[in-house]
XYZ file of C-alpha atoms in Angstrom:
256
model
C 136.128 113.394 68.221
C 139.592 113.418 68.748
C 140.160 113.531 71.611
C 138.527 116.243 74.968
C 141.289 118.325 75.326
C 142.275 118.472 71.620
C 139.216 119.797 68.465
C 136.929 117.477 67.803
C 134.229 117.861 64.818
C 130.516 118.880 64.919
C 128.067 118.749 61.801
C 124.980 119.901 60.323
C 124.129 123.762 58.629
C 122.687 124.764 62.096
C 125.555 124.105 64.862
C 128.231 125.380 62.489
C 126.439 128.415 61.623
C 126.254 129.177 65.484
C 129.951 127.769 65.517
C 130.513 131.895 63.413
C 128.592 133.913 67.243
C 131.776 132.155 68.877
C 135.347 133.701 68.980
C 137.876 131.538 67.747
C 136.005 128.740 67.685
C 135.603 127.803 64.385
C 138.962 125.917 62.897
C 138.573 124.602 59.720
C 134.881 123.529 57.647
C 134.361 120.840 55.216
C 131.069 120.739 52.413
C 130.641 117.667 50.337
C 130.956 118.647 46.696
C 127.800 117.558 46.074
C 125.886 121.035 48.378
C 128.225 123.165 46.882
C 125.150 125.140 45.465
C 122.977 124.564 49.089
C 126.070 126.091 51.365
C 127.213 129.123 50.064
C 125.486 131.225 53.694
C 129.094 129.474 55.243
C 131.069 129.214 53.187
C 130.121 132.998 52.033
C 130.502 133.461 56.683
C 133.382 131.619 56.120
C 134.638 134.007 53.544
C 134.065 136.720 55.376
C 135.636 135.114 58.814
C 138.780 134.130 57.147
C 137.943 130.033 57.633
C 139.649 127.255 56.011
C 137.074 125.598 53.865
C 137.541 122.314 51.340
C 135.421 120.731 49.147
C 135.457 116.790 50.246
C 134.060 114.159 49.232
C 130.688 112.682 50.560
C 131.488 110.023 52.440
C 135.078 112.294 53.777
C 132.008 113.449 56.247
C 129.570 110.047 57.314
C 132.685 108.529 57.838
C 133.748 111.185 61.035
C 129.707 112.608 61.570
C 128.512 109.584 62.027
C 124.862 111.366 62.210
C 122.502 113.338 59.453
C 125.396 115.561 57.998
C 123.531 118.551 55.930
C 126.523 118.104 54.207
C 128.311 120.031 56.301
C 131.249 119.583 58.624
C 133.923 121.787 61.320
C 136.377 121.104 63.446
C 135.724 123.476 66.563
C 137.346 123.626 69.776
C 135.461 121.847 72.204
C 132.684 123.398 75.069
C 134.927 125.288 77.174
C 131.945 124.304 80.951
C 131.962 126.029 83.884
C 131.938 125.204 86.857
C 129.753 125.735 89.633
C 130.851 128.447 91.612
C 131.027 130.111 88.401
C 127.092 128.805 87.293
C 126.050 130.637 90.865
C 127.511 133.909 89.898
C 125.239 134.265 86.642
C 122.051 134.719 88.384
C 123.776 137.747 90.567
C 124.220 139.252 87.458
C 121.334 139.328 85.855
C 119.930 140.469 88.703
C 117.572 137.462 88.507
C 116.560 134.714 90.356
C 118.303 131.443 90.146
C 117.023 129.010 87.716
C 119.090 125.535 86.972
C 118.329 122.578 85.533
C 119.827 119.128 87.344
C 120.062 116.482 84.434
C 120.068 112.819 86.320
C 121.283 110.349 84.195
C 120.600 111.599 81.274
C 121.699 109.191 77.771
C 119.864 110.095 74.857
C 121.313 112.375 72.760
C 118.731 113.550 70.729
C 117.377 114.082 74.520
C 119.865 116.179 75.738
C 120.150 118.188 73.076
C 116.275 119.131 72.716
C 116.370 119.872 76.647
C 119.761 121.964 75.929
C 117.909 124.213 72.842
C 115.143 124.670 75.530
C 117.368 126.428 78.299
C 119.290 128.298 75.387
C 115.589 129.411 74.708
C 114.706 130.136 77.886
C 116.693 131.885 79.205
C 118.231 129.171 81.569
C 121.494 130.013 83.690
C 122.757 126.602 83.917
C 122.600 122.917 82.893
C 124.520 120.590 85.284
C 125.008 117.028 85.167
C 127.058 114.362 86.065
C 129.746 113.289 83.686
C 129.512 109.147 84.516
C 126.596 107.510 82.935
C 126.048 111.156 80.769
C 125.534 111.350 76.663
C 127.987 114.917 77.713
C 128.853 116.673 75.182
C 129.019 115.183 71.503
C 129.026 116.372 68.232
C 124.904 114.382 68.080
C 123.907 116.756 71.279
C 124.912 120.007 69.172
C 123.488 118.631 65.921
C 120.198 117.823 67.737
C 119.898 121.174 69.710
C 121.094 122.866 66.616
C 123.913 124.640 68.110
C 122.327 125.446 71.714
C 125.236 123.702 72.899
C 127.482 127.142 71.646
C 125.395 129.140 74.795
C 123.810 127.364 77.271
C 126.686 128.077 80.495
C 127.709 123.910 80.776
C 128.394 122.721 84.608
C 129.901 118.344 84.377
C 129.959 117.384 87.694
C 131.556 114.603 88.803
C 129.029 113.583 92.039
C 125.649 115.856 91.052
C 124.803 115.082 94.820
C 128.093 117.924 95.430
C 126.086 119.991 92.603
C 122.873 119.799 94.386
C 123.910 120.049 97.991
C 125.785 123.503 97.026
C 122.125 124.576 95.303
C 120.615 124.165 98.796
C 123.714 125.813 100.269
C 123.050 129.112 98.330
C 119.486 129.123 99.279
C 117.948 127.785 96.130
C 115.215 125.676 95.508
C 115.327 122.156 95.033
C 112.829 120.549 93.199
C 112.677 116.700 90.177
C 109.718 116.124 87.948
C 108.648 112.573 87.938
C 105.378 111.611 87.638
C 104.847 110.329 90.565
C 105.452 114.389 92.105
C 102.194 114.704 94.794
C 101.475 118.517 92.369
C 101.098 120.078 89.724
C 103.684 121.941 88.001
C 101.217 125.522 88.205
C 100.749 124.688 91.602
C 104.288 124.809 91.654
C 106.015 128.446 92.841
C 109.051 129.191 90.249
C 108.751 132.622 90.753
C 112.142 131.661 93.677
C 115.552 130.553 92.492
C 114.739 127.043 92.183
C 116.570 124.100 89.606
C 114.715 121.806 88.288
C 115.997 117.921 88.570
C 114.658 115.836 85.370
C 116.111 112.178 85.642
C 116.926 109.619 82.713
C 114.778 108.339 80.156
C 114.162 104.438 81.685
C 114.774 104.862 85.597
C 113.256 108.702 86.145
C 115.080 110.270 89.089
C 117.334 107.978 91.384
C 116.143 107.295 94.399
C 118.187 109.320 96.334
C 119.353 111.891 94.149
C 114.745 111.974 94.443
C 116.356 112.275 98.916
C 117.298 114.947 98.912
C 114.214 117.154 95.881
C 112.259 119.808 98.687
C 109.565 119.291 96.262
C 108.122 116.697 93.227
C 106.026 117.634 90.818
C 103.943 116.158 87.281
C 102.462 116.548 84.964
C 98.247 115.627 84.596
C 97.886 113.327 81.842
C 94.698 112.149 80.442
C 95.996 109.865 77.896
C 96.500 106.231 78.374
C 100.459 106.632 78.492
C 101.654 107.801 82.079
C 104.455 110.123 80.849
C 106.221 112.339 78.461
C 109.950 111.872 76.956
C 112.266 113.859 79.134
C 112.781 116.380 76.875
C 109.347 117.409 76.305
C 108.395 117.100 80.177
C 111.466 119.618 80.719
C 110.831 122.442 78.340
C 107.553 122.470 79.831
C 108.196 122.618 83.016
C 110.482 125.601 82.473
C 108.408 127.423 80.174
C 106.227 127.426 82.972
C 108.786 128.698 85.456
C 108.975 131.716 82.761
C 105.626 132.528 83.129
C 105.229 132.675 86.340
C 107.890 134.665 85.920
C 106.901 136.719 83.382
C 110.398 137.374 82.142
C 108.949 138.353 78.436
C 106.977 140.505 77.619
C 105.043 140.576 74.034
C 107.542 143.292 72.445
C 110.531 141.738 73.394
C 109.094 138.348 72.143
C 110.289 136.125 68.844
C 107.880 135.313 66.692
C 108.197 131.964 65.455
């Protein structure tokens, strides 16, 4: 990364391909000379969109990417975040009950990216996360999200307690996702405006954040392990919202 307010590097086929869908996002693409034959689609898209392409040694990409790069690296504009008020305006624009995710100190880029991928797939209105002590939108998150970062509304905030209070003041119910929850996810009314809180990998939702929740819900577990990975648990809850709200008809679904 070259700096927060300057261009950054992302890597991987899907994140780079998704960048073509965002106006003026791509500035330059680097292709490994060993993998040119497998990346002709990206090269064709670059040609169509007048994006410069450089053929480089694999070592150049490896030094910049620090991850599984699949032979492609791109210099892009940083992801633009929105403020909380802009996020609160989205449900009315879509004529939908509010649907937000709040991430309480998610530190693993794989988890953060996977959650953003789910948020994009499920039509979450915005994902709110705390700037300090969270992984944030680093290049590995782009890769883990398969490029979904480009399409999710992100609210980076100094203190998520402020965001929670603002959401509550707007009539949005705050629900914590935690193993100690009294109710099961399908016992909770998720058709109303909601914001789901997912906690950190190590400690879950902080006690000070739990105290702001109006309800804490859990996923039933039959096995010996008493919890799920945070990205998996979040995906289950997000799709329970979708199920209860019946957003999708069979004709509107993308069949994978």
